[in-house]
Amino acid sequence: MAVERKKGKKEPREEFKALGAAEFFERYPELMGYSNPARAIFQTVKEMLDNALDAAEIAGILPKVLIHIQEVDAKKKIYKITVDDNGIGVPYEKAPYAFGRVFFSSKYVERQTRGAYGLGIKGALIVSQKQVGEPMDVITAPIVDKDHVYRFKLMIDINKNEPNVRMRGSWTKVGAWHGTRVSVLMLGDWKRGKSRTLEYIKRTAIIAPYADITVITPDGRMIRYPRRAKEMPPPPKEVKPHPKGVDLELLKRIIANTPAKTIYQMLREEFQAIGPKTASELLKMADIEPSTSPKELHEEQLKRLIEAMQAYKKFRAPSADALSPIGEKLIKIGLKTLLKPEFVTAVTRKPSSYAGHPFIVEVGLAYGGEIQPSDTPILLRYANKTPLLYNERSDVSWKVVSEIDWKNYKVSFPAPLVVLVHIASTKVPFKEASKDAITDAPEIEREIRLAIQEAARKLKRYIIRKKKEEERMEKIVTLMKYIPEIVRSLSILSIDPEKRKKTVDEKLLEEKLKEIIAKELGIPKEKLPDVVIEID
């Protein structure tokens, strides 16, 4: 039976509206890490510091960064965060988009970078203008522009995802300064965010000992991490995508931008690890004519090509040229100068790959010295030179560290042990959008385990040597304690009954006894007094 509807009454209808990128993140700032006022300060400093280091490293410039955090309104808890760097700067025509458009980035390439989402500092601006309503202040001196310094005050048009420039200006450059200074206002909680923020800066200084980093806190405290090395890791090179790491959407984008006339030509020119023979075999597997124009391929053919790429077993491993590992020397410098351990070692593994993406695992171990003992190893996690501070127990590195039987390496807890794990990759497999923890991909887990075990074997050898040295020192102390008494006793026994005088020189006797002890222990006699003095 038909249902009668009242005249004039509208049927309920659900309205749909597409969300732009800026509007989406304005609604869900927690996806960018801005979940609360304490995290907001941490996240803003993190993004600005990462950008500052990238801007210098990309041109082989030794980074110098100043971070200034000021409380500008105590009642409303508004903070001004300013970061000043000596990087390459931003060209005048690109600056508004670099800071005022979400997903506008120079990082959409196959190479290792600290970030790859095109969010970064723009997330801070979205949160800032929503909470405080003031524009971001940007001053930049591009290295390629010898004559001008530019200034912008800008916001983001949330609906259009376009920069809204409130003020722009320029002046003549005086001197050779190049770089960028960015200031943003943020609702924050320094009291709760202080420890994480300062720890992030410290851990960045550990992994980048070639950088000079200074931070001025809201209470006027200045902390400086001076440069401790003048060499930098080699910058990553841009490489073509590896076929194992290509999905359907990426393939479509490559096809849309390729100048190749045939699919055979495109495979050879747009991908690494595909030569003439491999291209022909892939197209045969996908049942595609080599002369077909890539822009004429339909959806089903594209899917078959992706399936062929995934099934093909003879690809060369992805190129490691796109990676920039820290290197064992710099890791040891960073750990040694900031943690002041008695022992430090580092291991950089050979390049490996997962799902068509190259990666390198590096591990550093620091032991003893000024490191405070703890019930578990102190874990320092890094992804593409960026410290990871949150969700430690969800990370693959923690899984490996906690599964290792440290007693096999002569480490008994509580112990003063720090384990540093760095993963360099063109695509780090994070568990979540917040990029706080790395998933336990089998290939990555295996490399971390092997790197830690290699470093731990070096630590074991050191601990064994140290134990033997301590035992030898104890022997020396024990024997040296009796020398004066033995000398006196022998001296008394040597007295001539008639002359009632000692027939031996006590000093000479003492030296002879030291010679015997030194020979027995295998050390030079002249070191005996020094050893005893040090122990006492």
XYZ file of C-alpha atoms in Angstrom:
536
model
C 0.000 0.000 0.000
C 1.410 3.403 -0.971
C 2.219 5.802 1.837
C 0.637 9.221 1.432
C 3.025 12.150 2.003
C 1.859 15.514 3.232
C 2.111 18.283 0.712
C 4.996 20.699 1.234
C 6.970 18.349 3.457
C 10.529 17.772 2.173
C 12.057 14.350 2.169
C 15.060 14.027 4.531
C 18.256 14.172 2.473
C 21.884 13.827 3.534
C 24.088 16.595 2.192
C 27.589 15.808 1.060
C 30.451 18.246 0.861
C 34.021 17.665 -0.185
C 36.616 18.686 2.397
C 39.752 20.418 1.192
C 43.131 19.490 2.689
C 43.407 22.593 4.893
C 39.793 22.275 6.054
C 40.292 18.611 6.933
C 43.315 19.267 9.147
C 41.675 22.346 10.660
C 38.902 20.017 11.845
C 41.263 17.254 13.005
C 44.471 18.912 14.287
C 45.281 15.862 16.425
C 46.203 13.994 13.224
C 49.098 16.448 12.841
C 50.164 16.028 16.471
C 48.410 19.098 17.905
C 46.242 17.186 20.372
C 46.659 19.451 23.420
C 48.466 22.684 24.469
C 51.556 20.833 25.770
C 51.875 18.796 22.568
C 51.247 21.945 20.480
C 54.486 23.593 21.659
C 56.425 20.375 21.170
C 55.013 19.771 17.680
C 55.612 23.352 16.536
C 59.249 23.336 17.687
C 59.729 19.899 16.105
C 58.399 20.949 12.690
C 60.319 24.232 12.661
C 63.601 22.635 13.773
C 63.276 19.849 11.185
C 62.630 22.407 8.432
C 65.605 24.489 9.563
C 68.017 21.546 9.453
C 66.704 20.343 6.073
C 67.091 23.823 4.607
C 70.806 23.858 5.449
C 71.699 20.206 4.849
C 70.203 20.140 1.357
C 72.918 22.579 0.234
C 75.742 21.112 2.325
C 75.649 24.047 4.776
C 76.609 23.342 8.396
C 73.327 24.204 10.181
C 73.052 26.970 12.752
C 69.640 27.226 14.403
C 68.225 29.531 17.066
C 64.928 28.577 18.753
C 63.234 31.232 20.889
C 60.100 30.366 22.896
C 58.426 33.373 24.553
C 55.332 33.675 26.706
C 53.543 36.750 25.314
C 50.265 36.465 27.257
C 50.474 34.615 30.586
C 46.737 34.843 31.244
C 45.702 33.357 27.894
C 48.811 31.109 27.745
C 49.857 32.364 24.328
C 53.439 31.650 23.269
C 55.491 33.020 20.412
C 57.791 30.442 18.852
C 60.538 31.724 16.562
C 63.110 29.648 14.696
C 65.992 31.255 12.820
C 68.155 29.210 10.430
C 71.037 29.685 7.996
C 69.587 27.516 5.231
C 68.980 28.263 1.577
C 65.917 30.439 2.213
C 62.705 30.400 0.160
C 62.353 32.150 -3.222
C 60.026 35.167 -3.187
C 57.419 33.702 -5.536
C 57.237 30.371 -3.654
C 57.299 31.602 -0.052
C 53.523 32.205 0.355
C 52.761 28.680 -0.899
C 55.564 27.011 1.069
C 54.030 28.349 4.298
C 50.388 28.861 3.300
C 49.236 25.855 1.253
C 48.840 22.344 2.660
C 50.587 19.671 0.570
C 52.734 22.231 -1.233
C 56.178 20.749 -0.758
C 59.559 20.246 -2.335
C 59.657 16.768 -0.814
C 57.538 14.707 -3.271
C 60.523 12.833 -4.664
C 62.150 9.455 -4.111
C 64.765 10.434 -1.569
C 65.181 10.406 2.187
C 63.768 13.497 3.931
C 62.733 14.357 7.478
C 59.136 14.802 6.298
C 57.202 13.948 3.168
C 53.567 14.892 3.745
C 53.752 18.575 2.787
C 52.299 19.515 6.212
C 55.091 20.559 8.555
C 54.910 24.152 9.696
C 51.577 24.658 7.906
C 49.959 22.517 10.582
C 51.175 24.993 13.198
C 49.734 27.894 11.203
C 46.344 26.172 10.850
C 46.163 25.632 14.628
C 47.535 29.102 15.363
C 45.023 31.025 13.290
C 42.188 28.904 14.655
C 43.176 29.535 18.291
C 44.906 32.930 18.243
C 43.837 34.486 14.941
C 47.170 36.077 14.084
C 49.254 35.599 10.914
C 52.589 33.815 10.707
C 55.590 36.128 10.299
C 58.176 34.942 7.760
C 61.474 36.646 6.938
C 63.573 34.911 4.295
C 66.815 35.649 2.477
C 67.173 33.194 -0.439
C 70.743 32.092 -1.069
C 70.185 32.534 -4.817
C 69.098 36.167 -4.349
C 72.157 38.257 -3.486
C 70.273 41.539 -3.144
C 67.013 41.149 -1.231
C 65.437 40.012 2.021
C 61.677 39.353 1.951
C 59.020 39.492 4.632
C 55.521 38.021 4.631
C 52.712 38.001 7.155
C 50.306 35.322 6.059
C 47.474 32.999 6.978
C 45.809 30.106 5.164
C 42.437 30.449 3.453
C 41.043 27.257 4.961
C 38.258 26.803 2.384
C 40.475 27.313 -0.650
C 43.744 25.927 0.791
C 45.488 29.019 -0.515
C 47.842 31.502 1.190
C 46.206 34.686 2.460
C 49.060 37.215 2.464
C 48.296 40.053 4.890
C 51.543 41.912 4.338
C 54.573 41.586 2.109
C 57.721 43.654 1.815
C 61.397 43.558 0.957
C 64.600 45.428 1.645
C 68.156 45.435 0.425
C 70.296 42.676 1.835
C 73.241 43.822 3.925
C 76.016 41.266 4.298
C 75.897 37.653 3.200
C 73.101 36.372 5.445
C 70.875 33.684 3.975
C 68.204 31.653 5.677
C 64.710 31.959 7.113
C 63.159 33.261 10.334
C 59.637 32.056 11.139
C 57.471 33.223 14.059
C 54.075 31.838 15.037
C 51.744 32.392 18.006
C 50.379 29.296 19.700
C 48.191 28.411 22.687
C 50.478 26.285 24.808
C 51.357 24.779 28.149
C 55.102 25.144 28.659
C 55.041 23.618 32.118
C 53.755 20.296 30.743
C 55.439 20.510 27.354
C 58.865 21.614 28.551
C 60.516 18.239 29.177
C 59.506 16.661 25.859
C 60.396 19.759 23.866
C 63.863 20.106 25.382
C 64.440 16.358 25.092
C 63.573 16.509 21.393
C 66.125 19.277 20.848
C 68.773 17.363 22.808
C 68.182 14.161 20.856
C 68.376 16.127 17.619
C 71.762 17.467 18.748
C 72.916 13.881 19.419
C 72.082 12.697 15.903
C 73.316 15.922 14.242
C 76.614 16.833 15.968
C 77.492 18.964 12.926
C 74.704 21.428 13.827
C 74.916 24.411 16.183
C 71.583 24.592 18.031
C 70.591 27.187 20.638
C 67.263 27.375 22.460
C 65.978 30.186 24.684
C 63.124 29.074 26.943
C 60.199 31.176 28.292
C 61.939 31.468 31.672
C 64.997 33.057 30.044
C 67.210 29.983 30.196
C 69.599 29.542 27.276
C 70.733 26.053 26.274
C 73.323 25.643 23.555
C 74.510 22.554 21.755
C 77.639 23.733 19.951
C 78.850 22.112 16.769
C 81.108 19.135 17.550
C 81.875 17.973 14.021
C 82.469 19.727 10.726
C 81.635 16.846 8.430
C 78.069 16.081 7.419
C 76.370 12.986 6.042
C 76.315 12.997 2.231
C 73.019 14.472 1.015
C 70.528 12.006 -0.494
C 70.138 11.941 -4.251
C 66.827 11.921 -6.072
C 66.165 8.557 -7.725
C 63.395 7.120 -9.854
C 60.801 4.914 -8.121
C 61.445 1.202 -7.845
C 58.704 -0.917 -9.479
C 58.190 -2.950 -6.275
C 57.190 0.239 -4.459
C 54.640 1.422 -7.030
C 50.890 1.249 -6.470
C 48.029 1.968 -8.866
C 47.657 5.646 -7.992
C 51.372 6.364 -8.305
C 51.411 4.581 -11.673
C 48.568 6.827 -12.847
C 50.456 9.951 -11.773
C 53.599 8.791 -13.569
C 51.576 8.157 -16.737
C 49.938 11.586 -16.509
C 53.336 13.317 -16.403
C 55.505 11.143 -18.638
C 56.567 12.388 -22.093
C 57.076 8.765 -23.222
C 55.151 7.762 -26.350
C 54.962 4.028 -25.567
C 54.513 2.011 -22.391
C 57.785 0.209 -23.154
C 59.617 3.562 -23.302
C 57.916 4.744 -20.110
C 58.960 1.673 -18.130
C 62.576 2.152 -19.172
C 62.699 5.922 -18.543
C 60.534 6.437 -15.449
C 61.680 3.551 -13.219
C 64.901 2.280 -11.764
C 65.875 -1.395 -12.173
C 64.041 -1.768 -15.517
C 66.168 -2.364 -18.606
C 65.133 -3.481 -22.098
C 64.811 -7.167 -21.186
C 62.916 -6.516 -17.933
C 60.508 -4.100 -19.633
C 59.670 -6.677 -22.302
C 59.145 -9.428 -19.708
C 56.863 -7.237 -17.586
C 54.687 -6.279 -20.560
C 54.459 -9.920 -21.630
C 53.352 -10.878 -18.098
C 50.742 -8.094 -18.164
C 49.618 -8.960 -21.724
C 50.232 -5.373 -22.964
C 51.613 -4.457 -26.368
C 54.951 -2.588 -25.955
C 53.926 -0.004 -28.569
C 50.774 1.002 -26.665
C 50.630 4.615 -25.543
C 50.656 4.725 -21.718
C 47.859 7.305 -21.756
C 45.606 4.863 -23.620
C 45.870 2.067 -21.060
C 42.581 1.254 -19.342
C 42.114 0.401 -15.663
C 42.306 -3.357 -16.106
C 45.611 -3.127 -18.000
C 47.087 -0.893 -15.296
C 46.086 -3.418 -12.625
C 47.705 -6.232 -14.615
C 50.907 -4.173 -14.920
C 51.005 -3.575 -11.160
C 50.439 -7.288 -10.530
C 53.304 -8.090 -12.911
C 55.611 -5.691 -11.086
C 54.783 -7.302 -7.751
C 55.186 -10.834 -9.093
C 58.455 -10.258 -10.964
C 61.379 -11.844 -9.088
C 64.448 -10.555 -10.930
C 64.489 -6.832 -10.091
C 67.717 -5.360 -8.775
C 67.485 -4.100 -5.205
C 66.344 -0.471 -4.860
C 69.137 2.088 -5.160
C 70.559 3.316 -1.839
C 71.675 6.620 -3.430
C 68.441 8.164 -2.148
C 69.509 7.551 1.456
C 71.631 9.644 3.799
C 72.748 7.598 6.822
C 74.422 9.409 9.710
C 77.518 7.203 9.720
C 79.287 5.468 12.593
C 81.724 8.317 13.251
C 79.041 10.998 13.737
C 76.860 8.705 15.865
C 79.791 8.056 18.202
C 80.606 11.778 18.382
C 76.998 12.633 19.243
C 76.666 9.987 21.957
C 80.099 10.611 23.426
C 79.934 14.406 23.698
C 76.408 14.687 25.080
C 76.027 11.535 27.209
C 79.685 11.241 28.297
C 79.808 7.426 28.533
C 82.906 5.357 29.256
C 82.268 3.209 26.173
C 80.605 4.012 22.846
C 80.284 2.125 19.577
C 78.190 2.350 16.406
C 77.163 0.113 13.512
C 75.849 1.138 10.084
C 74.323 -1.813 8.252
C 74.477 -2.307 4.504
C 71.422 -1.099 2.539
C 68.413 -3.396 2.451
C 64.849 -3.015 1.140
C 61.217 -3.715 1.947
C 58.267 -3.393 -0.474
C 60.517 -1.744 -3.050
C 61.821 0.939 -0.681
C 65.508 1.048 0.323
C 66.460 1.476 3.969
C 69.534 1.478 6.183
C 69.576 0.676 9.895
C 72.143 2.296 12.197
C 72.710 1.523 15.852
C 74.767 3.211 18.554
C 75.494 1.898 22.056
C 76.703 4.030 24.955
C 77.607 2.476 28.310
C 78.714 3.672 31.729
C 80.265 7.029 32.507
C 77.666 9.679 33.342
C 74.726 7.562 32.122
C 72.426 6.767 35.029
C 71.582 3.054 35.543
C 68.026 2.037 34.648
C 65.998 -1.179 34.764
C 65.787 -1.345 30.963
C 67.956 0.058 28.160
C 67.377 3.751 27.463
C 66.162 3.755 23.856
C 66.770 6.683 21.473
C 64.683 6.177 18.323
C 65.161 8.059 15.055
C 63.557 7.961 11.610
C 65.360 9.892 8.869
C 67.349 11.824 11.502
C 64.162 12.829 13.343
C 63.789 11.811 17.023
C 60.705 9.765 17.915
C 59.601 10.473 21.490
C 56.026 9.199 21.748
C 54.578 5.637 21.729
C 57.950 4.015 22.394
C 56.505 0.637 23.434
C 54.647 0.361 20.104
C 57.828 0.714 18.055
C 59.694 -2.132 16.359
C 62.949 -0.928 17.959
C 61.518 -1.406 21.448
C 60.314 -4.871 20.491
C 63.828 -5.880 19.423
C 65.606 -4.221 22.371
C 63.268 -5.849 24.896
C 63.621 -9.314 23.325
C 67.428 -9.355 23.396
C 68.934 -11.321 26.288
C 71.439 -8.725 27.477
C 73.009 -11.176 29.937
C 74.573 -12.868 26.924
C 76.489 -9.637 26.438
C 77.512 -9.321 30.117
C 74.974 -6.549 30.825
C 72.992 -6.950 34.050
C 70.210 -4.519 34.886
C 69.956 -1.977 36.385
C 72.654 -0.869 33.931
C 73.867 2.434 32.441
C 73.038 1.499 28.832
C 71.731 3.677 25.979
C 70.670 2.137 22.649
C 70.287 4.429 19.637
C 68.407 3.126 16.583
C 68.206 5.137 13.351
C 66.219 4.040 10.297
C 66.907 5.893 7.050
C 64.476 5.218 4.198
C 62.620 6.828 1.310
C 59.445 5.595 2.980
C 59.522 4.830 6.700
C 56.612 2.493 7.568
C 54.989 4.375 10.432
C 52.113 2.770 12.286
C 49.968 5.926 12.370
C 49.613 9.333 10.713
C 51.234 10.932 13.776
C 54.522 9.205 12.775
C 55.457 8.318 16.364
C 56.196 4.592 15.984
C 57.535 2.328 13.240
C 55.762 -0.883 12.327
C 57.498 -4.237 12.757
C 58.102 -5.035 9.105
C 60.110 -8.304 9.113
C 62.939 -6.900 6.968
C 63.391 -3.872 9.220
C 63.088 -5.880 12.435
C 65.770 -8.281 11.210
C 68.208 -5.499 10.352
C 67.687 -3.779 13.720
C 68.316 -7.054 15.544
C 71.503 -7.793 13.589
C 72.811 -4.241 14.099
C 72.173 -4.297 17.866
C 73.736 -7.746 18.196
C 76.853 -6.601 16.316
C 77.212 -3.525 18.524
C 76.452 -5.563 21.663
C 79.284 -7.981 20.851
C 81.684 -5.029 20.883
C 80.252 -3.943 24.222
C 80.669 -7.481 25.571
C 84.355 -7.497 24.633
C 84.813 -4.163 26.392
C 83.045 -5.356 29.561
C 85.159 -8.552 29.646
C 88.359 -6.535 29.213
C 87.226 -4.128 31.888
C 86.441 -6.992 34.283
C 89.867 -8.538 33.720
C 91.489 -5.162 34.274
C 89.555 -4.684 37.505
C 90.610 -8.138 38.724
C 94.232 -7.374 37.887
C 93.972 -4.044 39.668
C 92.584 -5.770 42.739
C 95.571 -8.137 42.682
C 97.944 -5.207 42.432
C 96.300 -3.423 45.347
C 96.360 -6.571 47.466
C 100.045 -7.270 46.761
C 101.090 -3.646 47.125
C 99.443 -3.490 50.528
C 101.886 -6.116 51.837
C 105.087 -4.627 50.378
C 105.844 -2.285 53.322
C 105.282 -5.103 55.834
C 107.380 -7.596 53.842
C 110.184 -5.021 53.516
C 110.166 -4.356 57.262
C 110.161 -8.071 58.088
C 113.004 -8.882 55.692
C 114.880 -5.870 56.957
C 114.658 -7.137 60.544
C 115.735 -10.631 59.535
C 118.783 -9.168 57.794
C 120.173 -7.537 60.959
C 123.777 -8.620 61.684
C 123.770 -9.892 65.320
C 127.279 -8.693 65.960
C 127.058 -5.269 64.330
C 123.348 -4.954 65.105
C 122.847 -3.278 61.720
C 120.577 -4.049 58.773
C 122.417 -5.672 55.909
C 119.871 -4.757 53.204
C 118.700 -1.435 51.789
C 114.933 -1.178 52.409
C 114.415 1.091 49.405
C 116.260 -1.310 47.129
C 114.305 -4.243 48.552
C 111.017 -2.424 47.895
C 112.004 -1.806 44.259
C 112.955 -5.458 43.797
C 109.589 -6.602 45.160
C 107.797 -4.203 42.775
C 109.769 -5.657 39.872
C 108.634 -9.169 40.820
C 104.962 -8.066 41.082
C 105.082 -6.142 37.800
C 106.654 -9.105 35.972
C 104.031 -11.462 37.390
C 101.141 -9.184 36.311
C 102.668 -8.273 32.937
C 102.825 -4.496 33.395
C 105.787 -2.070 33.522
C 107.154 -1.507 37.029
C 106.917 2.278 36.683
C 103.146 1.991 36.355
C 102.636 0.314 39.713
C 102.732 3.435 41.863
C 100.414 5.249 39.437
C 97.910 2.426 39.519
C 97.846 2.374 43.299
C 97.490 6.142 43.517
C 94.529 6.085 41.080
C 92.733 3.405 43.084
C 93.360 5.078 46.409
